[in-house]
Each structure stands twice: as C-alpha cells, then as structure tokens.
Coordinates of C-alpha atoms in Angstrom, one line a residue:
Chain A
M1 CA -29.9 8.0 -12.7
P2 CA -26.4 8.7 -14.3
S3 CA -25.0 9.2 -10.8
R4 CA -26.4 5.8 -9.7
L5 CA -25.0 4.2 -12.8
L6 CA -21.6 5.7 -12.1
A7 CA -21.7 4.5 -8.5
R8 CA -22.4 1.0 -9.7
W9 CA -19.7 1.1 -12.3
Q10 CA -16.9 2.9 -10.4
G11 CA -15.2 -0.2 -8.9
V12 CA -15.2 -1.9 -12.3
L13 CA -13.9 1.2 -14.0
L14 CA -11.0 1.7 -11.5
T15 CA -10.3 -2.1 -11.7
L16 CA -10.2 -1.9 -15.5
T17 CA -7.8 1.1 -15.3
G18 CA -5.5 -0.8 -13.0
V19 CA -5.8 -4.1 -15.0
V20 CA -5.0 -2.5 -18.3
A21 CA -2.1 -0.5 -16.8
T22 CA -0.6 -3.5 -15.0
V23 CA -0.9 -5.9 -17.9
W24 CA 0.6 -3.3 -20.3
L25 CA 3.5 -2.5 -17.9
G26 CA 4.0 -6.3 -17.5
L27 CA 4.1 -6.9 -21.2
T28 CA 6.5 -4.0 -21.9
G29 CA 8.8 -4.9 -19.0
H30 CA 8.1 -1.6 -17.3
L31 CA 6.4 -3.1 -14.2
E32 CA 9.8 -3.2 -12.6
L33 CA 9.8 0.6 -12.5
Y34 CA 7.2 0.4 -9.8
I35 CA 7.6 -3.0 -8.0
H36 CA 10.4 -5.5 -7.2
P37 CA 10.8 -8.1 -10.0
R38 CA 9.8 -11.0 -7.7
Y39 CA 6.2 -9.6 -7.5
V40 CA 5.8 -9.2 -11.3
V41 CA 4.3 -12.6 -12.0
F42 CA 2.0 -12.5 -9.0
T43 CA 0.8 -9.0 -9.9
V44 CA 0.1 -9.8 -13.5
V45 CA -1.7 -13.1 -12.6
M46 CA -3.9 -11.2 -10.2
A47 CA -4.6 -8.5 -12.8
V48 CA -5.7 -11.1 -15.3
L49 CA -7.9 -12.7 -12.7
A50 CA -9.4 -9.2 -11.9
G51 CA -10.0 -8.7 -15.7
A52 CA -11.8 -12.1 -15.9
L53 CA -14.0 -11.0 -12.9
V54 CA -14.9 -7.7 -14.6
L55 CA -15.9 -9.7 -17.7
A56 CA -18.0 -12.0 -15.6
W57 CA -19.7 -9.0 -14.0
L58 CA -20.4 -7.5 -17.4
V59 CA -22.0 -10.7 -18.7
L60 CA -23.8 -11.9 -15.6
D61 CA -24.6 -8.9 -13.4
A62 CA -24.1 -5.5 -15.0
A63 CA -27.5 -5.3 -16.6
R64 CA -29.5 -6.5 -13.6
P65 CA -31.5 -3.9 -11.7
A66 CA -29.6 -2.7 -8.6
A67 CA -30.6 -4.3 -5.4
G68 CA -30.4 -2.6 -2.0
P69 CA -26.9 -3.5 -1.0
A70 CA -25.5 -2.7 -4.4
D71 CA -26.5 0.9 -3.9
A72 CA -25.6 0.9 -0.3
A73 CA -22.1 -0.5 -0.6
A74 CA -21.2 1.5 -3.6
G75 CA -19.4 4.8 -3.3
H76 CA -19.2 6.2 0.2
D77 CA -16.7 8.9 0.6
G78 CA -17.3 10.6 3.9
H79 CA -20.9 11.8 3.7
D80 CA -22.7 8.7 5.0
D81 CA -23.5 10.2 8.3
E82 CA -25.7 12.8 6.7
A83 CA -27.6 10.0 4.9
D84 CA -29.5 9.4 8.1
D85 CA -30.9 12.9 8.1
P86 CA -33.9 13.2 5.9
A87 CA -33.4 17.0 5.7
T88 CA -30.1 16.6 3.8
P89 CA -30.4 17.5 0.1
R90 CA -29.6 14.1 -1.1
R91 CA -29.8 14.9 -4.8
A92 CA -27.0 17.5 -4.5
L93 CA -25.0 15.1 -2.4
R94 CA -25.3 12.4 -5.0
A95 CA -24.3 14.8 -7.8
L96 CA -21.3 15.9 -5.8
R97 CA -20.3 12.3 -5.2
A98 CA -20.7 11.4 -8.9
T99 CA -18.5 14.4 -9.8
G100 CA -15.9 13.1 -7.3
T101 CA -16.1 9.6 -8.7
L102 CA -15.7 10.9 -12.2
A103 CA -12.7 13.0 -11.3
L104 CA -11.1 10.0 -9.6
V105 CA -11.6 7.8 -12.6
V106 CA -10.2 10.5 -14.9
A107 CA -7.2 11.1 -12.6
A108 CA -6.6 7.3 -12.5
V109 CA -6.7 7.1 -16.3
V110 CA -4.4 10.0 -16.7
G111 CA -1.9 8.7 -14.0
L112 CA -2.0 5.1 -15.1
L113 CA -2.7 5.1 -18.8
V114 CA -1.8 8.5 -20.3
L115 CA 1.5 9.5 -18.6
P116 CA 4.6 7.6 -19.7
P117 CA 6.1 5.3 -17.1
T118 CA 9.0 6.9 -15.4
T119 CA 11.6 6.1 -12.6
L120 CA 12.0 8.2 -9.5
S121 CA 14.2 11.2 -10.0
S122 CA 17.0 13.0 -8.2
A123 CA 14.4 15.2 -6.5
T124 CA 13.3 12.2 -4.4
A125 CA 17.0 11.1 -4.0
Q126 CA 17.8 14.5 -2.4
Q127 CA 14.6 14.5 -0.4
R128 CA 15.5 11.1 1.0
T129 CA 19.2 11.9 1.5
V130 CA 21.6 9.8 -0.6
N131 CA 23.3 7.0 1.4
A132 CA 21.0 7.5 4.5
A133 CA 20.5 3.7 4.3
A134 CA 23.7 2.5 2.7
G135 CA 25.1 1.1 6.0
S136 CA 22.1 -1.1 6.9
L137 CA 21.2 -2.1 3.4
A138 CA 24.3 -4.2 2.9
S139 CA 25.1 -5.1 6.5
S140 CA 24.7 -8.8 5.8
T141 CA 26.4 -8.9 2.4
T142 CA 29.4 -6.6 2.8
P143 CA 31.7 -9.1 4.5
E144 CA 31.5 -11.2 1.4
L145 CA 32.2 -8.2 -0.8
V146 CA 35.8 -7.7 0.4
G147 CA 38.0 -9.8 -1.9
G148 CA 35.1 -10.4 -4.4
D149 CA 35.1 -9.7 -8.1
Y150 CA 35.4 -5.9 -8.1
A151 CA 34.6 -5.7 -11.8
S152 CA 31.0 -6.8 -11.2
F153 CA 30.4 -4.5 -8.3
T154 CA 27.4 -2.3 -8.4
V155 CA 27.0 1.3 -7.2
K156 CA 25.3 -0.2 -4.1
D157 CA 28.3 -2.5 -3.4
W158 CA 30.7 0.3 -3.5
A159 CA 28.5 2.7 -1.5
S160 CA 28.2 0.1 1.2
L161 CA 31.9 -0.7 1.2
I162 CA 32.6 3.0 1.6
R163 CA 29.9 3.4 4.2
Q164 CA 31.2 0.6 6.4
G165 CA 34.5 2.3 6.7
E166 CA 37.1 0.4 4.6
Q167 CA 40.4 2.1 4.8
P168 CA 41.5 4.4 1.9
D169 CA 44.3 2.0 0.9
F170 CA 41.7 -0.7 0.3
F171 CA 40.2 1.5 -2.5
A172 CA 43.6 2.8 -3.9
G173 CA 44.2 1.7 -7.4
K174 CA 40.8 0.1 -8.0
K175 CA 39.4 1.2 -11.4
V176 CA 35.7 1.0 -12.0
T177 CA 33.1 1.9 -14.6
L178 CA 29.7 2.7 -13.0
V179 CA 26.4 4.0 -14.3
G180 CA 24.0 6.2 -12.4
F181 CA 22.2 9.5 -12.3
V182 CA 23.5 12.8 -11.1
T183 CA 22.5 14.2 -7.7
P184 CA 24.5 17.1 -6.1
D185 CA 26.5 16.3 -3.0
P186 CA 24.8 18.7 -0.5
S187 CA 28.0 19.2 1.5
D188 CA 30.0 20.4 -1.6
P189 CA 27.7 20.9 -4.6
K190 CA 30.3 22.8 -6.6
N191 CA 32.9 20.0 -6.7
D192 CA 31.1 16.8 -5.9
F193 CA 28.1 15.0 -7.3
F194 CA 26.7 11.6 -6.3
L195 CA 26.5 8.9 -9.0
T196 CA 23.1 7.7 -7.7
R197 CA 20.9 4.6 -7.9
F198 CA 17.7 3.7 -6.1
V199 CA 17.7 0.4 -4.2
I200 CA 14.2 -1.2 -4.2
T201 CA 13.3 -3.9 -1.6
C202 CA 9.6 -4.1 -2.5
C203 CA 8.3 -1.2 -4.6
A204 CA 9.3 2.3 -5.5
V205 CA 7.7 3.6 -2.3
D206 CA 10.6 2.2 -0.3
A207 CA 13.3 3.2 -2.7
Q208 CA 16.4 4.2 -0.9
P209 CA 18.9 6.4 -2.8
I210 CA 22.5 5.2 -2.6
G211 CA 25.5 6.6 -4.4
V212 CA 29.3 7.2 -4.6
A213 CA 30.7 10.7 -4.6
V214 CA 32.4 11.7 -7.8
Y215 CA 34.9 14.5 -7.5
Q216 CA 34.8 16.8 -10.6
P217 CA 35.0 20.5 -9.9
G218 CA 32.6 22.5 -12.0
W219 CA 30.6 19.4 -13.1
S220 CA 27.4 21.4 -13.3
A221 CA 28.7 23.2 -16.3
H222 CA 28.4 20.1 -18.6
L223 CA 26.2 17.8 -16.6
S224 CA 22.6 18.4 -15.5
V225 CA 21.0 17.1 -12.3
N226 CA 19.1 13.8 -12.9
E227 CA 21.1 13.1 -16.1
W228 CA 22.3 9.4 -16.5
V229 CA 26.0 9.2 -16.8
Q230 CA 28.7 6.6 -17.1
V231 CA 31.7 7.3 -15.0
T232 CA 35.1 5.6 -15.3
G233 CA 37.8 6.3 -12.8
G234 CA 39.6 5.2 -9.6
F235 CA 38.7 5.7 -5.9
A236 CA 40.8 8.0 -3.8
T237 CA 40.6 10.1 -0.6
N238 CA 38.1 12.8 -1.5
P239 CA 40.1 15.9 -2.5
S240 CA 37.2 18.1 -1.6
V241 CA 37.7 20.0 1.6
S242 CA 34.1 20.6 2.6
S243 CA 32.5 17.4 1.5
D244 CA 31.6 14.9 4.2
Q245 CA 32.3 12.0 1.8
A246 CA 35.7 10.6 2.8
I247 CA 36.2 8.5 -0.4
A248 CA 35.3 9.7 -3.9
L249 CA 35.6 8.5 -7.4
V250 CA 38.1 10.6 -9.3
P251 CA 36.9 10.3 -12.9
S252 CA 39.1 9.9 -16.0
D253 CA 35.9 9.9 -18.1
V254 CA 32.4 11.1 -17.6
R255 CA 29.9 10.6 -20.4
P256 CA 26.2 11.0 -20.7
T257 CA 24.3 7.7 -21.3
S258 CA 20.8 6.6 -21.6
Q259 CA 18.8 5.2 -18.7
P260 CA 19.5 1.5 -18.3
A261 CA 16.7 -1.0 -18.8
Q262 CA 17.0 -1.9 -15.1
P263 CA 17.3 1.6 -13.5
Y264 CA 16.9 0.3 -9.9
E265 CA 19.2 -2.0 -7.9
Y266 CA 17.8 -4.6 -5.5
Chain B
M1 CA -26.5 -10.7 19.4
W2 CA -25.3 -11.4 15.9
I3 CA -24.8 -8.8 13.4
V4 CA -27.6 -9.9 11.1
S5 CA -30.2 -10.3 13.8
A6 CA -29.3 -7.0 15.4
P7 CA -31.9 -4.3 15.6
L8 CA -31.2 -1.3 13.4
P9 CA -32.7 1.7 15.1
R10 CA -30.7 4.2 13.1
T11 CA -31.1 2.7 9.7
A12 CA -34.5 1.0 9.9
A13 CA -36.2 3.9 8.2
A14 CA -33.8 3.8 5.3
L15 CA -34.1 0.1 4.9
R16 CA -35.9 -0.9 1.8
P17 CA -36.7 -4.5 0.8
P18 CA -34.3 -5.7 -1.9
A19 CA -35.6 -5.4 -5.5
P20 CA -37.2 -8.6 -6.6
P21 CA -35.1 -10.4 -9.2
R22 CA -36.6 -9.3 -12.5
P23 CA -35.8 -11.1 -15.7
V24 CA -33.1 -9.2 -17.6
R25 CA -33.9 -8.4 -21.2
A26 CA -31.3 -9.6 -23.7
G27 CA -31.0 -6.1 -25.0
R28 CA -29.9 -4.6 -21.7
R29 CA -27.3 -7.3 -21.1
G30 CA -26.0 -6.7 -24.6
A31 CA -25.8 -3.0 -24.0
A32 CA -24.0 -3.4 -20.7
L33 CA -21.5 -5.9 -22.2
S34 CA -20.7 -3.8 -25.2
A35 CA -20.4 -0.6 -23.0
G36 CA -17.9 -2.4 -20.8
L37 CA -15.9 -3.9 -23.6
G38 CA -16.0 -0.5 -25.4
I39 CA -14.5 1.2 -22.3
A40 CA -11.9 -1.6 -21.9
A41 CA -10.9 -1.1 -25.6
L42 CA -10.8 2.7 -25.1
F43 CA -8.4 2.2 -22.1
V44 CA -6.2 -0.1 -24.1
A45 CA -6.2 2.4 -27.0
I46 CA -5.2 5.2 -24.7
R47 CA -2.4 3.2 -23.3
L48 CA -1.1 2.0 -26.7
G49 CA -1.6 5.3 -28.4
L50 CA 0.6 7.3 -26.1
P51 CA 3.6 5.3 -25.0
G52 CA 6.0 7.4 -27.1
A53 CA 4.6 10.7 -25.9
R54 CA 7.3 12.2 -23.6
L55 CA 5.0 14.3 -21.6
E56 CA 7.4 16.4 -19.6
V57 CA 6.2 16.9 -16.1
G58 CA 8.5 18.3 -13.5
H59 CA 10.7 16.0 -11.3
V60 CA 8.6 16.5 -8.2
L61 CA 5.3 16.0 -9.9
G62 CA 6.8 13.0 -11.9
D63 CA 8.0 11.4 -8.7
F64 CA 4.6 12.0 -7.1
V65 CA 2.9 10.1 -9.9
T66 CA 5.5 7.3 -9.8
L67 CA 5.1 6.9 -6.1
A68 CA 1.3 6.9 -6.3
I69 CA 1.3 4.4 -9.1
S70 CA 3.8 2.2 -7.2
V71 CA 1.4 2.1 -4.2
V72 CA -1.5 1.2 -6.5
V73 CA 0.2 -1.4 -8.6
E74 CA 1.8 -3.0 -5.5
S75 CA -1.5 -3.0 -3.6
L76 CA -3.9 -4.0 -6.4
P77 CA -3.0 -7.7 -6.5
F78 CA -3.4 -8.0 -2.7
V79 CA -6.7 -6.2 -2.8
V80 CA -7.9 -8.6 -5.5
L81 CA -6.6 -11.6 -3.5
G82 CA -8.3 -10.3 -0.4
I83 CA -11.6 -9.8 -2.2
L84 CA -11.5 -13.3 -3.7
L85 CA -10.7 -14.9 -0.3
S86 CA -13.5 -12.8 1.3
L87 CA -16.0 -13.8 -1.3
G88 CA -14.8 -17.4 -1.0
V89 CA -15.6 -17.2 2.7
Q90 CA -19.0 -15.7 2.0
I91 CA -20.1 -17.8 -1.0
L92 CA -18.3 -21.1 -1.1
L93 CA -18.5 -21.9 2.6
P94 CA -21.9 -22.3 4.2
A95 CA -22.8 -19.0 6.0
D96 CA -22.2 -20.3 9.5
F97 CA -19.1 -22.4 8.6
L98 CA -16.7 -20.2 10.5
V99 CA -19.0 -19.4 13.3
R100 CA -19.8 -23.0 14.0
R101 CA -16.2 -23.9 14.3
L102 CA -15.2 -21.1 16.6
P103 CA -15.7 -21.5 20.3
R104 CA -18.7 -19.8 21.8
R105 CA -17.0 -18.1 24.7
R106 CA -16.0 -14.6 23.7
L107 CA -12.4 -14.5 24.8
P108 CA -11.1 -17.7 23.2
R109 CA -13.3 -16.8 20.2
R110 CA -11.6 -13.5 19.6
V111 CA -8.2 -15.1 20.2
L112 CA -8.9 -17.6 17.4
V113 CA -10.2 -14.9 15.1
S114 CA -7.1 -12.8 15.6
L115 CA -5.0 -15.9 14.6
L116 CA -6.9 -16.4 11.3
G117 CA -4.3 -14.2 9.8
V118 CA -1.9 -17.1 10.0
L119 CA -4.1 -19.0 7.5
L120 CA -4.8 -16.0 5.3
P121 CA -1.6 -14.4 4.2
V122 CA -3.1 -11.1 3.2
C123 CA -1.6 -7.7 3.9
E124 CA -3.5 -4.8 5.3
C125 CA -4.7 -3.5 1.9
G126 CA -6.4 -6.9 1.3
N127 CA -7.9 -7.6 4.7
V128 CA -10.4 -4.8 4.8
P129 CA -12.6 -6.6 2.2
L130 CA -11.9 -9.8 4.1
A131 CA -13.0 -8.3 7.4
R132 CA -16.1 -6.8 5.7
G133 CA -16.8 -10.3 4.5
L134 CA -16.4 -11.7 8.0
V135 CA -18.9 -9.2 9.4
L136 CA -21.3 -10.2 6.6
G137 CA -20.6 -13.8 7.5
R138 CA -22.1 -13.2 11.0
L139 CA -19.0 -12.4 13.0
R140 CA -19.5 -9.7 15.7
V141 CA -18.1 -6.2 15.0
D142 CA -15.5 -6.5 17.8
E143 CA -14.3 -9.8 16.4
A144 CA -14.0 -8.5 12.9
M145 CA -12.1 -5.5 14.3
T146 CA -9.7 -7.9 16.2
F147 CA -9.1 -9.7 12.9
L148 CA -8.5 -6.4 11.0
L149 CA -5.8 -5.3 13.5
A150 CA -4.1 -8.7 14.1
A151 CA -4.1 -10.2 10.6
P152 CA -1.5 -7.9 9.0
I153 CA 0.9 -8.7 11.9
V154 CA 0.2 -12.4 12.8
N155 CA 0.7 -13.2 9.1
P156 CA 3.3 -15.6 7.7
I157 CA 4.6 -13.1 5.1
T158 CA 4.9 -10.3 7.6
I159 CA 6.7 -12.6 10.0
V160 CA 9.2 -13.8 7.4
T161 CA 10.0 -10.3 6.1
T162 CA 10.4 -9.0 9.6
Y163 CA 12.7 -11.9 10.5
T164 CA 14.7 -11.3 7.3
A165 CA 15.2 -7.7 8.1
F166 CA 15.9 -7.9 11.9
H167 CA 16.4 -11.6 12.8
F168 CA 15.9 -11.6 16.5
G169 CA 17.8 -8.4 17.1
G170 CA 16.5 -6.0 19.7
G171 CA 13.5 -8.3 20.3
I172 CA 11.9 -6.5 17.4
L173 CA 10.2 -9.6 15.8
V174 CA 8.9 -11.0 19.0
A175 CA 7.7 -7.7 20.3
R176 CA 5.9 -7.0 17.1
V177 CA 4.1 -10.3 16.8
V178 CA 3.2 -10.7 20.5
G179 CA 2.5 -7.0 21.0
G180 CA 0.4 -6.7 17.9
F181 CA -1.6 -9.8 19.0
L182 CA -2.2 -8.3 22.5
I183 CA -3.2 -4.9 21.3
A184 CA -5.6 -6.4 18.7
N185 CA -7.3 -8.5 21.5
L186 CA -7.3 -5.5 23.9
V187 CA -9.2 -3.4 21.3
G188 CA -11.6 -6.3 20.6
W189 CA -12.3 -6.7 24.3
L190 CA -12.9 -2.9 24.7
F191 CA -15.3 -2.8 21.7
S192 CA -17.1 -6.0 22.9
R193 CA -18.2 -3.9 25.9
H194 CA -20.0 -1.5 23.5
P195 CA -23.8 -1.6 24.1
D196 CA -24.7 -1.1 20.5
P197 CA -22.1 -2.5 18.1
M198 CA -24.1 -1.7 15.0
S199 CA -23.7 2.0 15.7
L200 CA -20.0 1.5 15.1
L201 CA -20.5 0.8 11.5
T202 CA -21.4 3.3 8.7
P203 CA -25.1 3.3 8.1
S204 CA -24.8 2.1 4.6
F205 CA -22.6 -0.9 5.6
A206 CA -24.9 -1.8 8.5
Q207 CA -27.7 -1.7 6.0
A208 CA -25.7 -4.0 3.6
C209 CA -25.2 -6.4 6.6
A210 CA -28.9 -6.6 7.1
V211 CA -29.8 -7.0 3.5
E212 CA -26.9 -9.2 2.4
G213 CA -28.6 -12.2 4.0
H214 CA -31.2 -12.2 1.3
A215 CA -29.3 -10.7 -1.5
A216 CA -26.3 -13.1 -1.3
H217 CA -28.5 -16.1 -2.1
R218 CA -29.8 -14.8 -5.4
G219 CA -28.3 -16.1 -8.6
G220 CA -25.6 -18.7 -9.2
R221 CA -22.2 -18.7 -7.4
M222 CA -20.4 -17.2 -10.4
R223 CA -22.9 -14.3 -10.6
R224 CA -22.7 -13.7 -6.8
M225 CA -18.9 -13.7 -7.1
A226 CA -19.0 -11.1 -9.9
H227 CA -21.6 -9.0 -8.1
G228 CA -19.6 -9.1 -4.9
F229 CA -16.4 -8.2 -6.8
A230 CA -18.0 -5.1 -8.4
E231 CA -19.4 -4.1 -5.0
E232 CA -16.2 -4.5 -3.0
T233 CA -14.0 -2.8 -5.6
A234 CA -16.4 0.1 -5.7
S235 CA -16.0 0.6 -2.0
V236 CA -12.3 -0.2 -1.6
L237 CA -10.6 1.1 -4.7
P238 CA -11.6 4.8 -4.5
A239 CA -10.1 4.8 -1.0
L240 CA -7.0 3.0 -2.2
F241 CA -6.4 5.5 -5.1
V242 CA -7.0 8.5 -2.9
G243 CA -4.8 7.0 -0.2
A244 CA -2.0 6.3 -2.7
A245 CA -2.1 10.0 -3.8
V246 CA -2.0 11.2 -0.2
A247 CA 0.9 8.9 0.7
A248 CA 2.8 9.9 -2.4
G249 CA 2.1 13.6 -1.8
I250 CA 3.4 13.4 1.8
Q251 CA 6.5 11.5 0.7
V252 CA 7.3 14.1 -1.9
L253 CA 6.6 17.2 0.2
V254 CA 7.5 16.4 3.8
S255 CA 11.1 16.4 4.9
R256 CA 12.2 13.2 6.7
Q257 CA 15.3 14.9 8.1
V258 CA 13.2 16.3 11.0
L259 CA 12.1 12.8 12.0
V260 CA 15.6 11.3 11.7
T261 CA 17.1 13.7 14.2
L262 CA 14.6 12.5 16.8
G263 CA 15.9 8.9 16.6
G264 CA 18.0 8.9 19.7
N265 CA 15.3 10.0 22.2
P266 CA 13.5 7.1 23.8
L267 CA 10.2 8.9 23.9
W268 CA 10.3 11.1 20.8
S269 CA 11.8 8.4 18.6
V270 CA 8.7 6.3 19.3
L271 CA 6.3 9.1 18.6
A272 CA 8.2 10.2 15.5
L273 CA 8.2 6.7 13.9
M274 CA 4.6 6.3 14.7
A275 CA 3.9 9.5 12.9
L276 CA 6.0 8.3 10.0
A277 CA 4.2 5.0 10.0
F278 CA 0.9 6.8 9.8
V279 CA 1.9 8.9 6.7
V280 CA 4.0 6.5 4.6
A281 CA 1.4 3.7 4.6
V282 CA 3.7 0.9 3.4
C283 CA 2.1 -2.6 3.4
S284 CA 2.8 -4.6 6.6
N285 CA 4.1 -7.4 4.4
V286 CA 7.1 -5.2 3.5
D287 CA 7.3 -2.4 6.0
A288 CA 10.2 -4.1 7.8
F289 CA 12.4 -3.5 4.8
F290 CA 11.3 0.1 4.7
I291 CA 12.1 0.8 8.3
L292 CA 15.3 -1.2 8.1
S293 CA 17.0 2.0 6.8
F294 CA 16.1 3.7 10.1
G295 CA 17.5 0.8 12.1
A296 CA 20.9 2.5 12.5
T297 CA 19.5 5.8 13.8
F298 CA 16.4 4.9 15.7
M299 CA 16.0 2.9 18.9
P300 CA 14.5 -0.6 18.7
G301 CA 11.3 0.4 20.6
A302 CA 10.7 3.1 17.9
I303 CA 11.0 0.4 15.2
V304 CA 8.6 -1.9 17.1
A305 CA 6.1 1.0 17.5
F306 CA 6.4 1.7 13.7
L307 CA 5.9 -1.9 12.8
T308 CA 2.8 -2.5 15.0
F309 CA 1.1 0.9 14.6
G310 CA 1.8 1.2 10.8
A311 CA 0.4 -2.3 10.2
M312 CA -2.8 -1.5 12.1
I313 CA -3.5 2.1 11.2
D314 CA -2.1 4.5 8.6
V315 CA -3.5 7.1 6.1
K316 CA -4.4 4.4 3.6
M317 CA -6.0 2.1 6.3
V318 CA -8.1 5.0 7.6
A319 CA -9.4 5.7 4.1
L320 CA -10.1 1.9 3.6
I321 CA -11.8 1.2 6.9
R322 CA -13.8 4.4 6.5
T323 CA -16.0 2.3 4.2
T324 CA -17.0 0.1 7.1
F325 CA -16.6 2.1 10.4
R326 CA -17.9 5.5 11.4
W327 CA -15.4 8.4 12.1
R328 CA -16.1 8.2 15.8
T329 CA -15.3 4.5 15.8
I330 CA -12.1 5.1 13.9
A331 CA -11.0 7.8 16.3
A332 CA -11.6 5.6 19.3
L333 CA -9.8 2.7 17.6
G334 CA -6.9 5.0 16.7
V335 CA -6.4 6.3 20.2
V336 CA -6.4 2.9 21.8
V337 CA -4.1 1.4 19.2
A338 CA -1.7 4.4 19.4
L339 CA -1.6 4.2 23.1
G340 CA -0.9 0.5 23.0
C341 CA 1.8 0.8 20.5
A342 CA 3.4 3.7 22.3
V343 CA 3.5 1.8 25.6
L344 CA 4.9 -1.2 23.7
G345 CA 7.6 0.9 22.1
L346 CA 8.6 2.6 25.4
A347 CA 8.8 -0.7 27.1
V348 CA 11.1 -2.1 24.5
N349 CA 13.2 1.0 24.7
H350 CA 13.3 0.7 28.4
L351 CA 14.5 -2.9 28.3
A352 CA 17.0 -2.2 25.5

C-alpha cells in the first residue's frame, strides 16, 4: 500500500518541489542564475498555476480511491515489459520502484531546496573553452561597437572586439575597469588568466564562457581560480610569449570583489 | 482501427474494470489535504531555513547541480503548459473534436497532424504529454508519433529562434523546417504500416488508453483536470528529473574538444553534432542559440542535422517517450530519424 500511495503522489511531490524552488528563486531574484531574465515571469506564472493545480488535486482527487488508469499511468521506469509476465515477482518490483521514487524525490529536494543557489564556475568555463563562441556571439553587434561608448563596454563586448581582429592600435590607450571571475589561460597559465563571464542565451545549460586575457605574471600567488575580481588597466599587445591571446589587459589594479548580482551576461 | 476500439491481446488479462466511484469520506479528504499542505509547508521551511547555509560542494559537483536545476527550471513551465494544453484537448473539447475535423484519408491526415505544432507553441519537453493526450483523444499511434516529431520543429517559437540565430544563411532554417516535416511524415508513414499499433505502446499506457474512455468522464471538469495533472506529472516529471541529471552529468564530464575538431569533415561533422544533440538535450525552442557557437567551426549540414535530430530525439526525449512507447519502438524510431537527419545533413553539406 505505501508503494501505491507513493506512485500516486510522486508527480505531485516532484511538482511541489519544483514549484517551491521556482517561486522562492523568483522572489529572491535568483531565478536568473538558471534561466534568461525574459523567461522569469513566464516561469513563475506557470509555477503558480502548477501550485494551484496541486491544491485542486489535494481537495478534489487525492482522497478518491485509485482507478485503473491512475495506477497504470503512475510511475513506470523501465520495467513495464515484465508486467506482462505473471511469473515476475511484482511485489519486489513495486518495492524497488517505490525506493527509486523516494530516492528521486529526496534528490530533487536536496538539489532544489537544500543546496544554496550558485552560478556556474570556472570548472565549466575551462571545460567549455573560454572564447570558443566569442566570434559568433557578437557577429551582429560588433560593427556598432567600434566607436561606441567604451566606458560601458562589458567583458563580452571587449572579448568579441578582440576576437574579430581589431588591430592593436585600436586598443592602445583605452583604459577599462571590468569585473569577472578568474580562469587560467591554458596556453600560458603562469602569466595569463582570463577575466571570465558566462553569456546566457536561454538558460545556464547553454552558457558560453567569454573572457579577456589579463597579463599578470605570478597571478596565482595572490588570486585563486574562480575568484571574482575587479581589474583596472589598459589593453596592449600581450607580452606573454606562449599565450595564443594576441591582446591582453595589462592591469594597474587587481582586487578581489564579491560576485555581482547579475553574474551572467546576455 | 482507432486506438480505443483496438483489441488488446497483450494486456487484456491485466485489464481490470475501473473502480466504481465510491463516496469519499470527509475524514479521508481532510487527511489527504492536510498531508499535502503539510508537505508543502515542510518544503517551504526547508528552503527558507537554509538559504544562508554555504554548503561547500566542489566546483564540478556544484556545476553539475546548477546545470541540472537549470534544465529542470527551464523545462518545468513548458511541461506544465503542455499538460494544460493536453488536458484542455481531452476535457474541454468533445472527445472526437479533433478527429472529426481532420480529413479521413491517412496521408493528408498525418500532414495536418504534423502541422498542429504551428498552433501549439510547445517545445519538446511539453509535447510528450500533449501527444499522450492526442493518443487518448483517439488519434492513431502513427499520427501521434508524427506530431511528436514534427511539433518541436514546425513551431513558431522554434522558427523565430532559428531565424534569429541563422537568418537564411546556409539554408539552415529552410532545411530544418522542411526536412523535419518530411522526416516526421516518413516515420508516421512507416509506422502506419505496422500490423498491430497497440504493441508499440507500453502495456500500462495501452491499458490507460483503453480505460481512459470511461475514467475521463467521471467527476466534474475541475476534478478531471486535477486528476489528469497528477497523473501526467507522475509519468513525465521523474523522466525529466533523471534526464536533467544525465544531461548535466554528460556536460560536466565529457570533453567537447573532441567533437569540435571534427567540424570540418562533411561526414564526421554531421555524425558528431548528432551525437552532441543527443547528449546535451537542449529544448528545440532554444537549441539554435546553443549551436550558434559551433557555427564558425562546423559545416551547415552538421548544424541542420543537430537542429533536426536534437529536436526529435535526445537523452531527455528518450526518457520522456519511454513513458509511452516500448523500447523496441523507440529503437526503430531512433534509427529511422537518425538516418533521415544524417541524409539531410549530408545533402546540405554537399550543396554548400
């Protein structure tokens, strides 16, 4: 009986986990750690709607005795074929399924409700290769960038300007202050690090790491990977010999800072 | 032979008559309601009690959790929307509303079914419940399958995002929409030749198809809506949560560098991006933006193969359609769709 009860309730329990997590993330402004801001209203509205449906189910349907299809449609996870065979020990199967359901609900509660919301880290930035996408991300906007208001340029703007091959004299003398997190430059990890941000087009799944190289020999002595820093300096031809980054930010000041409220760029 | 009137040789033995509607005692209803509200309150308390706790998990594990949550949070509203549309089709419209308006002849009928996606802007996560609803609403299995494959592609949101990403460059948009439409109809035609369509479905879903006719008419509309919602979430959400974890795990663990080096080869680029499409499982509404970052390194045919194959079949989709179709059906479906997408991609590469 408990396993049948669980099968009947599992959709509602998982929905409730998602609804509570989504609404809380929406209220605290953390939903943008996972999805693009343009989806926030839609996501929260649908979560509230799902919550209302769960409530309606509790009032109208939860106490009713289960009919055939309620049992049938609830909880299949890859053992349906055996259900045809009368020799299958169905009780053991049902217990196994109930254990799986319970584990899934617990995992969902831990992932969505217990763990604090976080951004993606430098581990994913390195795995996805910083600037692998910088060229195509900004292909439609970069022509407008040249001659724009350089003070308001983001890490993404600079990364795409560098990527599209503006000449070194274009960058000469331009002073900037940028905020990002530290990812080592794989082609010269001793002297260079990337000031990195993730660019989100829809949700964190499609996050593309972009960054500008910062030339500071021995940076790892006082900075740690994944730390958020504010870098002030000017662009120049990268003094590093082995780095494949032609242009780098030569810093006059690098200071640790806290993660900004909007950690991603769009 | 409509689904509902179909004979059920494999499941007839397991078929029990639905439980007669018994009056519910007030005490049971109160218990269920307070249990539900208690659990909801517990969830809220857990979330509110721990926001300050800086539980330090490693970066890789932390990113795994973030990616999985991202997939869930992004998909959940579309799943809910899909279930609501699906239940709307089942409950608010008369049972034969769709069927009556569709042509009788098989081919134009499937063509129209595959174009329903234009009216229902639901991405692939949401249209499994919708397709399940269509099967329950007396569409044939092959027609529901055509809808399932075509809807994520012949879909206004998908078309707009694909256009935004690629405009008409490389013929990607046209190849995706036309190619996806053709492949979906090819698959529908192939499965319409199957002698026993019911055997394509999982036994429990076939059983639900047979019983739903009676069960769906018990109780008021609101109760049927709530009942259907609990039922659909029970079968779709576990798959979504597991699929999100699998997709996140693969993203964290598998190096993409290997795939990227393949981009210049006309054959291997197509196969590589199809494999990538299978594992990353990004919604068809937004996968054009995802693959845009590969636009510079991969040939256009590979992009098209990614956009058609990924919209039809990926890790998450397999987990979701597993609730409806048997493994054997999914394997056959996968092979035909993969071959179709590969041919489409190779053709685009050849013309490019």
